[in-house]
Each structure stands twice: as C-alpha cells, then as structure tokens.
Amino acid sequence: MKAVLDVYLKTSLVLRIGIALVLGLVVGLVGGPAVAEWLNPFGELLLKLLKFLIVPIVLFTLMVGINQANLSSMGRVGRKLLGFYVLTSALAIAVGLAVASVFEPGSGLELSSSATVKVPENPGFVQVLLNIVPVNIVEAFAKPNLLGIIFTAVVFGIALLKLRESDDHREAADKVYDVVSGLNDVTMKVMSGVLQYVPIGVFAIVASTAGEQGMATILALGDMVMVLYIALAVQLVVYGVLMRLNGVGLADFIREARAPVATAFATQSSSGTLPLTLNAARRMGIPQRIYGFSLPLGATINMDGAGIRIAISAVFAANVIGVPLDFVTMLEIVLIGTLASIGTAGVPGAGIVMIATVFAQVGLPIETVALLVSIDALVGMGATAMNVTGDLVCSAVIGRSEEKHESGEANPVESENQLSYEHGQG
C-alpha cells in the first residue's frame, strides 16, 4: 500500500488529473446512475475542500500582493484588467456567434408547447455593483461573497500599505504585514495537501456526471455540444495569438494551466478552482500583486466561456423557432452578452440568468432554454474550463505588460523563446 501511495504522490498532478478524467468518464458511462450515486460524496468532498480554501487564499494573497506594489501601479493594473475582460468577453461572444452561424445547431428541432424553465431573478448591474460592499465582513466571508471578500482585502490591504509607508505607524504595520504574510504561507501549505486529493475528487465528479447524463443525453443534443467545443477551440487560438503578441511563453503557460483547467472542467466551478488557479499563476512566476487581484476578480466577472455559451444558445434558439439571426441582432447579443456576463456575477444559476437576459432583450423565446437543460453539465464543463483559461491568460498578459512597463522595454517580441516569467517558483 505504501508503495502505491509513493507512486501516486510522485506522479505529476497534471498526469493524475488526466488519468482521473478518462477513468471517470469510462466508469460513469459503464456504471450508470448507481455508480454516480455511490461516488458522488467523494466529489462533494473535493468541492468542499476547495471552497474551504477560497476565503483565506483570496484575503491573504490579495493583501500581500497589494503590499508588494504601490497605489499607482495597482490603479494601472486595474484599468488593464477591466479593459482586457471587456475585450475578451466581446471576442468570445463574437467567436460563438460565428461558429454557430456556420454549423447551425438546433436546426430541425421543435419547441414543445409544454417546455418551461425556471429562471432565477436577475438582480441587475447596479445591484451587483452595490453588493460588492458587504453589509458586514462576517456575512461576506460566511456566504462566501467573493466580490465582498475582494473588496475587504483591497480596503484593508491599501490601509496596511499606507500605514507601512508612514513614519508613525511603520513598525506596527510591518508586524501586521509579517503576520498576514505568514498566514498566506500557511494557507499555501494547506493547499499543497488538498492538491493531493484533487485527482480522486475529479474522478468521482466526472464518473458521477457521466453516470447521471448517460450516452443518450449526449447524443440527443450532440450538435449543440459539438458546436460549443469547436467554438471553445477557436477561442483558445485567440488566446494563443494574444499571448504570442504580448510575449508570453505558450509552452510554460500550457504546462502550468493544465491542472486548474482540467479541475474546472470536472467541477464546473471557477470559484471552486481558484486555489489551483492561484497556484498555477504562482508557478508561472506572475507577480503576486497581479494574480492576487486578477484571478479572484476574474473568477467572478470574467466569463469568456459563458459568453460563448450565450452566443451559441442564441443561435440554437433562433434555429429552433426558424428565425435566423440578422447582423443587427448579433451585434445586440455581443453588447448585451458582454454586459450580462459581468452584471450577473455571483448569482446562483448565473448561466441561465445570462442566457435568459440576452434572450429577453433580443426577442428570443426563453422556453428554448428548457431544451438545453439536459446537456447543462456537458456545456457547463467546457464553459467553466474556458472561464478559468481566460483568467490565467489575462493574468499572464497583464503581468508581461507590467514587466515591460517597469523595465522600459518597447518591443514585446524580441526572441524566439518568449518566456516572460521564471518557471518553477513552487
């Protein structure tokens, strides 16, 4: 038994997760619902462990990151992040519309008159902005409200930075910073232990999902699933071009991003995958002051995969009712979908809320969402993996941009090997 455990621990995490994905799919399809029910608790344990780490990781990582920078650089990074999020979200929706227009998912299907779907209430963009400020810190941490936790970490991190820069409070503030930094190190140590369970949890979640869905469900709306994954592949090419243009090394990025992306695929949770995403960014060598801010924020509002899902769902709905989308309607979907992907951040059932919001604005029947419920898990897996990929791409590109800004470098591509960060810091 000890020999098996030693082999397991010495095998790379990425390889273990890859094997877990394949085995989980096979076991789930063969075993069916019975196996799914038996393995479900093991998957739930992984989700609980990852969520257990979210609050301390976001709080301490962000506070430490802010105190490794200055306020002017944080403002510059914030502007770049928001610009990048809006740009890639719009590109993702445009990619989804283009691919879906070529393959026309939903053609030949009919909408049942009894088809219904319960759509969670959309709180609106203004209310989401107001919810960033928590009523109290304990409530934000208990939910957890990720935007509220980010707000708390930023406010206290900036206050600590200002105290450390003052003459009267520097000594006491430095002691507080040492404690926060130590707690951050402790959290990372706990995370390293949790990472060892990730492959087991991924196996259980994939097997459970495959067992519940079955081949019949996959084949019933297979064209919709196929088109989604083609669009996701195109979006990956877009990311590759963006990273290449900004001098980010693709080989190291892919090597480190595989584990969080595969975990996001299995768990369908950008927030739940956050501990692994932060660890991947750290190993890439992205400055903590950047990834400590960009990744928690991106897990909440940067939803490129969800944007692609919105676009393809819109074309699907239009084809089901036999009314193809015109160019003006597609532009509306790009604009409304980009805003909706941010405006519904942190809302339970956010995917349905976003799709329903866009459908209502462009005159598509919300009832068509009911046709997609049966493949929600399959679609959600790919969309979530793309969300996490987009967050990491953004962090890498912004990190490279800040590196060039600080060094005064003018040319983003100077050599064949464009690795912009030192690999292997963890």
Short mmCIF file of C-alpha atoms in Angstrom, two decimals:
data_model
loop_
_atom_site.label_atom_id
_atom_site.label_comp_id
_atom_site.label_asym_id
_atom_site.label_seq_id
_atom_site.Cartn_x
_atom_site.Cartn_y
_atom_site.Cartn_z
CA MET A 1 0.00 0.00 0.00
CA LYS A 2 2.82 2.37 0.88
CA ALA A 3 4.49 1.70 -2.48
CA VAL A 4 1.25 2.57 -4.33
CA LEU A 5 0.90 5.77 -2.30
CA ASP A 6 4.50 6.73 -3.04
CA VAL A 7 3.96 6.25 -6.79
CA TYR A 8 0.75 8.29 -6.59
CA LEU A 9 2.40 11.20 -4.77
CA LYS A 10 5.46 11.23 -7.04
CA THR A 11 3.40 11.25 -10.26
CA SER A 12 2.77 14.74 -11.62
CA LEU A 13 -0.55 16.32 -10.64
CA VAL A 14 -1.45 17.02 -14.27
CA LEU A 15 -0.98 13.37 -15.26
CA ARG A 16 -3.03 12.18 -12.29
CA ILE A 17 -5.89 14.55 -13.16
CA GLY A 18 -5.77 13.49 -16.82
CA ILE A 19 -5.99 9.81 -15.89
CA ALA A 20 -8.81 10.63 -13.45
CA LEU A 21 -10.80 12.37 -16.21
CA VAL A 22 -10.56 9.39 -18.57
CA LEU A 23 -11.24 6.76 -15.92
CA GLY A 24 -14.13 8.77 -14.52
CA LEU A 25 -15.76 9.03 -17.95
CA VAL A 26 -15.42 5.30 -18.60
CA VAL A 27 -16.62 4.24 -15.14
CA GLY A 28 -19.57 6.65 -15.26
CA LEU A 29 -20.81 5.57 -18.69
CA VAL A 30 -20.42 1.87 -17.83
CA GLY A 31 -21.74 2.04 -14.27
CA GLY A 32 -24.63 4.42 -14.87
CA PRO A 33 -26.70 6.14 -12.13
CA ALA A 34 -25.83 3.53 -9.47
CA VAL A 35 -22.11 4.30 -9.68
CA ALA A 36 -22.88 8.01 -9.88
CA GLU A 37 -24.76 7.90 -6.59
CA TRP A 38 -22.03 5.90 -4.86
CA LEU A 39 -19.17 8.16 -5.98
CA ASN A 40 -20.98 11.47 -5.50
CA PRO A 41 -19.80 12.01 -1.86
CA PHE A 42 -16.13 11.80 -2.92
CA GLY A 43 -16.72 14.56 -5.45
CA GLU A 44 -18.59 16.64 -2.90
CA LEU A 45 -15.61 16.35 -0.57
CA LEU A 46 -13.31 17.87 -3.19
CA LEU A 47 -15.67 20.81 -3.76
CA LYS A 48 -15.90 21.40 -0.01
CA LEU A 49 -12.11 21.31 0.40
CA LEU A 50 -11.59 23.80 -2.43
CA LYS A 51 -14.30 26.13 -1.15
CA PHE A 52 -12.78 25.82 2.34
CA LEU A 53 -9.62 27.44 0.98
CA ILE A 54 -11.23 30.27 -1.01
CA VAL A 55 -11.63 32.83 1.81
CA PRO A 56 -8.10 32.62 3.30
CA ILE A 57 -6.45 32.39 -0.12
CA VAL A 58 -8.24 35.42 -1.57
CA LEU A 59 -7.88 37.51 1.61
CA PHE A 60 -4.20 36.87 2.36
CA THR A 61 -2.97 36.61 -1.23
CA LEU A 62 -4.57 39.91 -2.19
CA MET A 63 -3.42 41.76 0.94
CA VAL A 64 0.15 40.53 0.48
CA GLY A 65 0.07 41.34 -3.23
CA ILE A 66 -1.11 44.91 -2.64
CA ASN A 67 1.68 45.44 -0.14
CA GLN A 68 4.25 44.35 -2.70
CA ALA A 69 3.16 47.14 -5.06
CA ASN A 70 2.19 50.80 -4.89
CA LEU A 71 -1.15 52.51 -5.40
CA SER A 72 -0.31 53.95 -8.82
CA SER A 73 0.66 50.55 -10.22
CA MET A 74 -2.48 48.96 -8.73
CA GLY A 75 -4.64 51.56 -10.49
CA ARG A 76 -2.85 50.90 -13.77
CA VAL A 77 -3.28 47.14 -13.38
CA GLY A 78 -6.98 47.58 -12.56
CA ARG A 79 -7.61 49.57 -15.73
CA LYS A 80 -5.79 46.98 -17.83
CA LEU A 81 -7.76 44.14 -16.23
CA LEU A 82 -11.15 45.69 -16.88
CA GLY A 83 -10.20 46.54 -20.47
CA PHE A 84 -8.95 43.01 -21.08
CA TYR A 85 -12.07 41.45 -19.55
CA VAL A 86 -14.41 43.50 -21.73
CA LEU A 87 -12.35 42.88 -24.88
CA THR A 88 -12.06 39.10 -24.48
CA SER A 89 -15.71 38.74 -23.43
CA ALA A 90 -16.82 40.54 -26.60
CA LEU A 91 -14.42 38.44 -28.71
CA ALA A 92 -15.69 35.23 -27.12
CA ILE A 93 -19.32 36.06 -27.93
CA ALA A 94 -18.36 37.03 -31.47
CA VAL A 95 -16.49 33.72 -31.87
CA GLY A 96 -19.51 31.81 -30.57
CA LEU A 97 -21.86 33.56 -32.99
CA ALA A 98 -19.53 32.98 -35.94
CA VAL A 99 -19.03 29.27 -35.26
CA ALA A 100 -22.72 28.67 -34.50
CA SER A 101 -23.75 30.51 -37.69
CA VAL A 102 -21.63 28.09 -39.71
CA PHE A 103 -22.82 24.85 -38.05
CA GLU A 104 -26.41 25.97 -37.23
CA PRO A 105 -27.15 23.94 -34.06
CA GLY A 106 -30.86 23.38 -33.36
CA SER A 107 -31.96 23.18 -36.98
CA GLY A 108 -34.77 20.67 -37.32
CA LEU A 109 -35.70 20.64 -33.63
CA GLU A 110 -39.11 21.82 -32.46
CA LEU A 111 -40.02 23.64 -29.27
CA SER A 112 -42.56 21.73 -27.19
CA SER A 113 -45.55 23.79 -26.11
CA SER A 114 -45.10 22.44 -22.58
CA ALA A 115 -41.42 23.39 -22.35
CA THR A 116 -40.77 25.54 -19.30
CA VAL A 117 -37.74 26.69 -17.39
CA LYS A 118 -37.44 28.46 -14.06
CA VAL A 119 -35.10 31.42 -14.42
CA PRO A 120 -33.52 32.91 -11.27
CA GLU A 121 -34.16 36.61 -10.87
CA ASN A 122 -31.56 38.90 -12.41
CA PRO A 123 -30.63 41.50 -9.77
CA GLY A 124 -29.35 43.93 -12.40
CA PHE A 125 -25.96 45.51 -12.95
CA VAL A 126 -26.41 48.33 -10.40
CA GLN A 127 -27.41 45.91 -7.63
CA VAL A 128 -24.40 43.71 -8.37
CA LEU A 129 -22.15 46.76 -8.01
CA LEU A 130 -23.79 47.63 -4.67
CA ASN A 131 -23.35 44.04 -3.47
CA ILE A 132 -19.59 44.46 -3.81
CA VAL A 133 -19.67 46.33 -0.49
CA PRO A 134 -20.77 43.77 2.15
CA VAL A 135 -23.12 44.69 4.98
CA ASN A 136 -20.52 43.25 7.31
CA ILE A 137 -17.30 41.31 6.91
CA VAL A 138 -18.57 38.17 8.65
CA GLU A 139 -21.52 37.87 6.26
CA ALA A 140 -19.24 38.28 3.23
CA PHE A 141 -16.95 35.52 4.49
CA ALA A 142 -19.81 33.21 5.50
CA LYS A 143 -21.68 33.15 2.16
CA PRO A 144 -18.96 33.48 0.73
CA ASN A 145 -19.44 36.67 -1.31
CA LEU A 146 -16.30 36.66 -3.44
CA LEU A 147 -16.67 40.27 -4.57
CA GLY A 148 -17.23 41.29 -0.96
CA ILE A 149 -14.11 39.42 0.14
CA ILE A 150 -12.09 41.08 -2.63
CA PHE A 151 -13.41 44.49 -1.53
CA THR A 152 -12.45 43.76 2.09
CA ALA A 153 -8.98 42.55 1.14
CA VAL A 154 -8.36 45.58 -1.10
CA VAL A 155 -9.52 48.10 1.50
CA PHE A 156 -7.52 46.59 4.36
CA GLY A 157 -4.56 45.87 2.09
CA ILE A 158 -4.38 49.50 0.97
CA ALA A 159 -4.81 50.74 4.55
CA LEU A 160 -1.95 48.48 5.66
CA LEU A 161 0.21 49.71 2.79
CA LYS A 162 -0.41 53.35 3.74
CA LEU A 163 0.48 52.64 7.39
CA ARG A 164 3.69 50.90 6.36
CA GLU A 165 4.63 53.99 4.34
CA SER A 166 4.01 56.36 7.27
CA ASP A 167 6.63 57.29 9.87
CA ASP A 168 4.35 56.99 12.91
CA HIS A 169 2.88 53.53 12.32
CA ARG A 170 5.51 51.77 10.21
CA GLU A 171 6.84 49.43 12.90
CA ALA A 172 3.41 48.18 13.99
CA ALA A 173 2.18 47.91 10.39
CA ASP A 174 5.25 45.88 9.42
CA LYS A 175 4.42 43.42 12.20
CA VAL A 176 0.86 43.11 10.94
CA TYR A 177 2.18 42.52 7.43
CA ASP A 178 4.51 39.80 8.72
CA VAL A 179 1.51 38.05 10.32
CA VAL A 180 -0.58 38.31 7.12
CA SER A 181 2.35 37.07 5.05
CA GLY A 182 2.82 34.15 7.44
CA LEU A 183 -0.85 33.25 7.25
CA ASN A 184 -0.57 33.33 3.47
CA ASP A 185 2.33 30.86 3.63
CA VAL A 186 0.32 28.61 5.97
CA THR A 187 -2.64 28.70 3.58
CA MET A 188 -0.39 27.69 0.69
CA LYS A 189 0.91 24.78 2.76
CA VAL A 190 -2.63 23.59 3.45
CA MET A 191 -3.41 23.94 -0.25
CA SER A 192 -0.47 21.72 -1.18
CA GLY A 193 -2.07 18.97 0.89
CA VAL A 194 -5.51 19.47 -0.64
CA LEU A 195 -3.98 19.23 -4.13
CA GLN A 196 -3.12 15.58 -3.45
CA TYR A 197 -6.84 14.74 -3.21
CA VAL A 198 -7.81 16.62 -6.39
CA PRO A 199 -7.38 13.66 -8.82
CA ILE A 200 -9.56 11.42 -6.62
CA GLY A 201 -12.26 14.08 -6.42
CA VAL A 202 -12.08 14.77 -10.16
CA PHE A 203 -12.50 11.05 -10.89
CA ALA A 204 -15.58 10.92 -8.66
CA ILE A 205 -17.17 14.06 -10.14
CA VAL A 206 -16.63 13.03 -13.77
CA ALA A 207 -17.88 9.48 -13.12
CA SER A 208 -20.92 10.84 -11.29
CA THR A 209 -21.71 13.35 -14.06
CA ALA A 210 -21.26 10.79 -16.85
CA GLY A 211 -23.35 8.24 -14.94
CA GLU A 212 -26.22 10.69 -14.49
CA GLN A 213 -26.14 12.09 -18.05
CA GLY A 214 -25.55 8.87 -19.99
CA MET A 215 -24.86 8.45 -23.70
CA ALA A 216 -28.50 9.01 -24.66
CA THR A 217 -28.43 12.58 -23.36
CA ILE A 218 -25.10 13.30 -25.01
CA LEU A 219 -26.33 12.08 -28.39
CA ALA A 220 -29.74 13.80 -28.18
CA LEU A 221 -28.31 17.30 -28.48
CA GLY A 222 -24.88 16.30 -29.71
CA ASP A 223 -24.72 19.01 -32.35
CA MET A 224 -25.12 21.72 -29.72
CA VAL A 225 -22.31 20.21 -27.62
CA MET A 226 -20.08 19.76 -30.67
CA VAL A 227 -20.53 23.36 -31.82
CA LEU A 228 -19.79 24.66 -28.33
CA TYR A 229 -16.49 22.79 -28.13
CA ILE A 230 -15.48 23.87 -31.63
CA ALA A 231 -16.07 27.48 -30.57
CA LEU A 232 -14.05 26.92 -27.39
CA ALA A 233 -11.18 25.59 -29.51
CA VAL A 234 -11.31 28.72 -31.68
CA GLN A 235 -11.23 30.88 -28.55
CA LEU A 236 -8.11 29.04 -27.43
CA VAL A 237 -6.47 30.06 -30.71
CA VAL A 238 -7.48 33.68 -29.97
CA TYR A 239 -5.83 33.40 -26.56
CA GLY A 240 -2.71 31.96 -28.12
CA VAL A 241 -2.47 34.90 -30.51
CA LEU A 242 -2.97 37.41 -27.68
CA MET A 243 -0.26 35.77 -25.58
CA ARG A 244 2.11 35.50 -28.53
CA LEU A 245 1.66 39.17 -29.40
CA ASN A 246 2.39 40.14 -25.80
CA GLY A 247 5.47 37.95 -25.43
CA VAL A 248 4.03 35.30 -23.09
CA GLY A 249 5.64 31.88 -23.46
CA LEU A 250 2.99 29.38 -24.54
CA ALA A 251 4.82 26.20 -23.51
CA ASP A 252 5.17 27.11 -19.84
CA PHE A 253 1.67 28.58 -19.75
CA ILE A 254 0.13 25.36 -21.07
CA ARG A 255 2.21 23.22 -18.71
CA GLU A 256 1.04 25.06 -15.60
CA ALA A 257 -2.54 25.84 -16.71
CA ARG A 258 -3.49 22.22 -17.38
CA ALA A 259 -4.24 21.28 -13.77
CA PRO A 260 -6.66 24.13 -12.90
CA VAL A 261 -8.33 23.98 -16.33
CA ALA A 262 -8.92 20.22 -16.04
CA THR A 263 -10.24 20.66 -12.50
CA ALA A 264 -12.55 23.47 -13.64
CA PHE A 265 -13.80 21.17 -16.40
CA ALA A 266 -14.69 18.49 -13.87
CA THR A 267 -16.09 20.67 -11.08
CA GLN A 268 -17.86 23.32 -13.23
CA SER A 269 -16.82 25.94 -10.69
CA SER A 270 -14.48 28.86 -11.45
CA SER A 271 -14.54 29.97 -7.82
CA GLY A 272 -14.01 26.46 -6.51
CA THR A 273 -10.98 26.03 -8.78
CA LEU A 274 -9.48 29.31 -7.57
CA PRO A 275 -6.91 27.70 -5.21
CA LEU A 276 -5.43 25.71 -8.11
CA THR A 277 -5.57 28.71 -10.46
CA LEU A 278 -3.65 30.85 -7.98
CA ASN A 279 -1.08 28.08 -7.54
CA ALA A 280 -0.63 27.82 -11.32
CA ALA A 281 -0.09 31.58 -11.63
CA ARG A 282 2.47 31.46 -8.83
CA ARG A 283 4.35 28.66 -10.56
CA MET A 284 4.34 30.63 -13.81
CA GLY A 285 6.14 33.40 -11.95
CA ILE A 286 3.41 36.01 -12.43
CA PRO A 287 3.82 38.70 -9.73
CA GLN A 288 1.60 38.07 -6.72
CA ARG A 289 0.39 41.68 -6.73
CA ILE A 290 -1.17 40.94 -10.15
CA TYR A 291 -2.56 37.41 -9.89
CA GLY A 292 -3.73 38.01 -6.31
CA PHE A 293 -6.10 40.62 -7.71
CA SER A 294 -6.83 39.44 -11.25
CA LEU A 295 -7.72 35.82 -10.54
CA PRO A 296 -10.27 36.30 -7.71
CA LEU A 297 -11.85 39.15 -9.68
CA GLY A 298 -11.76 37.16 -12.92
CA ALA A 299 -13.39 34.14 -11.26
CA THR A 300 -16.34 36.42 -10.53
CA ILE A 301 -16.76 38.66 -13.59
CA ASN A 302 -14.58 37.32 -16.43
CA MET A 303 -16.70 34.69 -18.15
CA ASP A 304 -15.48 34.10 -21.71
CA GLY A 305 -16.72 30.51 -21.73
CA ALA A 306 -20.13 31.66 -20.55
CA GLY A 307 -20.11 34.29 -23.30
CA ILE A 308 -19.56 31.61 -25.94
CA ARG A 309 -22.36 29.60 -24.38
CA ILE A 310 -24.70 32.62 -24.60
CA ALA A 311 -23.91 33.15 -28.28
CA ILE A 312 -24.38 29.52 -29.31
CA SER A 313 -27.55 29.23 -27.23
CA ALA A 314 -28.94 32.30 -29.03
CA VAL A 315 -28.26 30.81 -32.48
CA PHE A 316 -29.67 27.48 -31.27
CA ALA A 317 -32.89 29.17 -30.08
CA ALA A 318 -33.23 31.12 -33.33
CA ASN A 319 -32.85 27.94 -35.38
CA VAL A 320 -35.39 26.07 -33.24
CA ILE A 321 -38.07 28.70 -33.95
CA GLY A 322 -36.94 29.03 -37.56
CA VAL A 323 -35.95 32.71 -37.45
CA PRO A 324 -32.21 33.12 -38.25
CA LEU A 325 -30.41 35.98 -36.51
CA ASP A 326 -29.64 39.06 -38.59
CA PHE A 327 -26.45 41.09 -38.28
CA VAL A 328 -28.00 43.81 -36.09
CA THR A 329 -29.35 41.21 -33.63
CA MET A 330 -25.91 39.59 -33.47
CA LEU A 331 -24.38 42.97 -32.56
CA GLU A 332 -27.01 43.32 -29.84
CA ILE A 333 -26.11 39.89 -28.49
CA VAL A 334 -22.41 40.83 -28.36
CA LEU A 335 -23.16 44.05 -26.46
CA ILE A 336 -25.83 42.69 -24.10
CA GLY A 337 -23.99 39.42 -23.55
CA THR A 338 -20.79 41.25 -22.59
CA LEU A 339 -22.66 43.35 -20.02
CA ALA A 340 -24.70 40.39 -18.78
CA SER A 341 -21.59 38.28 -18.15
CA ILE A 342 -20.46 40.94 -15.67
CA GLY A 343 -23.88 42.07 -14.44
CA THR A 344 -24.94 38.62 -13.21
CA ALA A 345 -21.67 37.91 -11.39
CA GLY A 346 -22.09 35.73 -8.30
CA VAL A 347 -25.78 34.95 -8.98
CA PRO A 348 -26.89 31.32 -8.40
CA GLY A 349 -27.71 29.81 -11.78
CA ALA A 350 -25.74 32.59 -13.46
CA GLY A 351 -25.56 30.72 -16.77
CA ILE A 352 -29.35 30.56 -17.11
CA VAL A 353 -29.69 34.17 -15.93
CA MET A 354 -27.28 35.39 -18.60
CA ILE A 355 -28.93 33.39 -21.38
CA ALA A 356 -32.43 34.46 -20.31
CA THR A 357 -31.37 38.11 -20.07
CA VAL A 358 -29.99 38.09 -23.60
CA PHE A 359 -32.98 36.18 -24.99
CA ALA A 360 -35.41 38.66 -23.45
CA GLN A 361 -33.57 41.63 -24.91
CA VAL A 362 -33.35 40.30 -28.46
CA GLY A 363 -36.80 38.70 -28.58
CA LEU A 364 -35.89 35.00 -28.44
CA PRO A 365 -38.19 32.62 -26.52
CA ILE A 366 -36.85 31.87 -23.05
CA GLU A 367 -38.63 28.50 -23.22
CA THR A 368 -35.90 27.24 -25.56
CA VAL A 369 -33.56 27.13 -22.54
CA ALA A 370 -35.57 24.10 -21.42
CA LEU A 371 -34.19 22.14 -24.37
CA LEU A 372 -30.65 22.78 -23.12
CA VAL A 373 -31.21 21.70 -19.51
CA SER A 374 -30.41 18.05 -20.26
CA ILE A 375 -26.91 18.91 -21.50
CA ASP A 376 -26.29 21.70 -18.99
CA ALA A 377 -23.50 19.77 -17.27
CA LEU A 378 -21.69 18.93 -20.51
CA VAL A 379 -21.91 22.52 -21.72
CA GLY A 380 -21.03 23.93 -18.30
CA MET A 381 -17.86 21.84 -18.11
CA GLY A 382 -16.38 23.36 -21.26
CA ALA A 383 -17.57 26.88 -20.47
CA THR A 384 -16.08 26.82 -16.97
CA ALA A 385 -12.75 25.48 -18.22
CA MET A 386 -12.66 28.36 -20.71
CA ASN A 387 -13.52 30.87 -17.97
CA VAL A 388 -10.51 29.74 -15.94
CA THR A 389 -8.26 29.71 -19.01
CA GLY A 390 -9.29 33.30 -19.76
CA ASP A 391 -8.47 34.37 -16.20
CA LEU A 392 -4.98 32.90 -16.44
CA VAL A 393 -4.39 34.37 -19.91
CA CYS A 394 -5.37 37.79 -18.61
CA SER A 395 -3.02 37.49 -15.61
CA ALA A 396 -0.14 36.36 -17.82
CA VAL A 397 -0.64 39.13 -20.38
CA ILE A 398 -1.04 41.86 -17.75
CA GLY A 399 1.97 40.51 -15.87
CA ARG A 400 4.06 40.68 -19.03
CA SER A 401 2.75 44.19 -19.74
CA GLU A 402 3.74 45.36 -16.25
CA GLU A 403 7.15 43.75 -16.62
CA LYS A 404 7.74 45.71 -19.83
CA HIS A 405 6.42 48.91 -18.24
CA GLU A 406 8.78 48.63 -15.29
CA SER A 407 11.80 47.74 -17.43
CA GLY A 408 11.02 50.32 -20.13
CA GLU A 409 11.00 47.58 -22.80
CA ALA A 410 9.46 48.74 -26.08
CA ASN A 411 9.41 45.61 -28.22
CA PRO A 412 7.05 42.87 -26.96
CA VAL A 413 8.70 40.15 -29.06
CA GLU A 414 12.48 40.08 -29.04
CA SER A 415 13.42 36.46 -29.27
CA GLU A 416 12.18 33.08 -30.37
CA ASN A 417 11.75 31.98 -26.79
CA GLN A 418 9.24 34.47 -25.36
CA LEU A 419 9.03 33.08 -21.85
CA SER A 420 8.33 36.14 -19.77
CA TYR A 421 8.46 34.62 -16.30
CA GLU A 422 10.85 32.46 -14.39
CA HIS A 423 9.34 29.00 -14.12
CA GLY A 424 9.24 26.77 -11.07
CA GLN A 425 8.72 29.10 -8.13
CA GLY A 426 6.75 26.47 -6.31
#
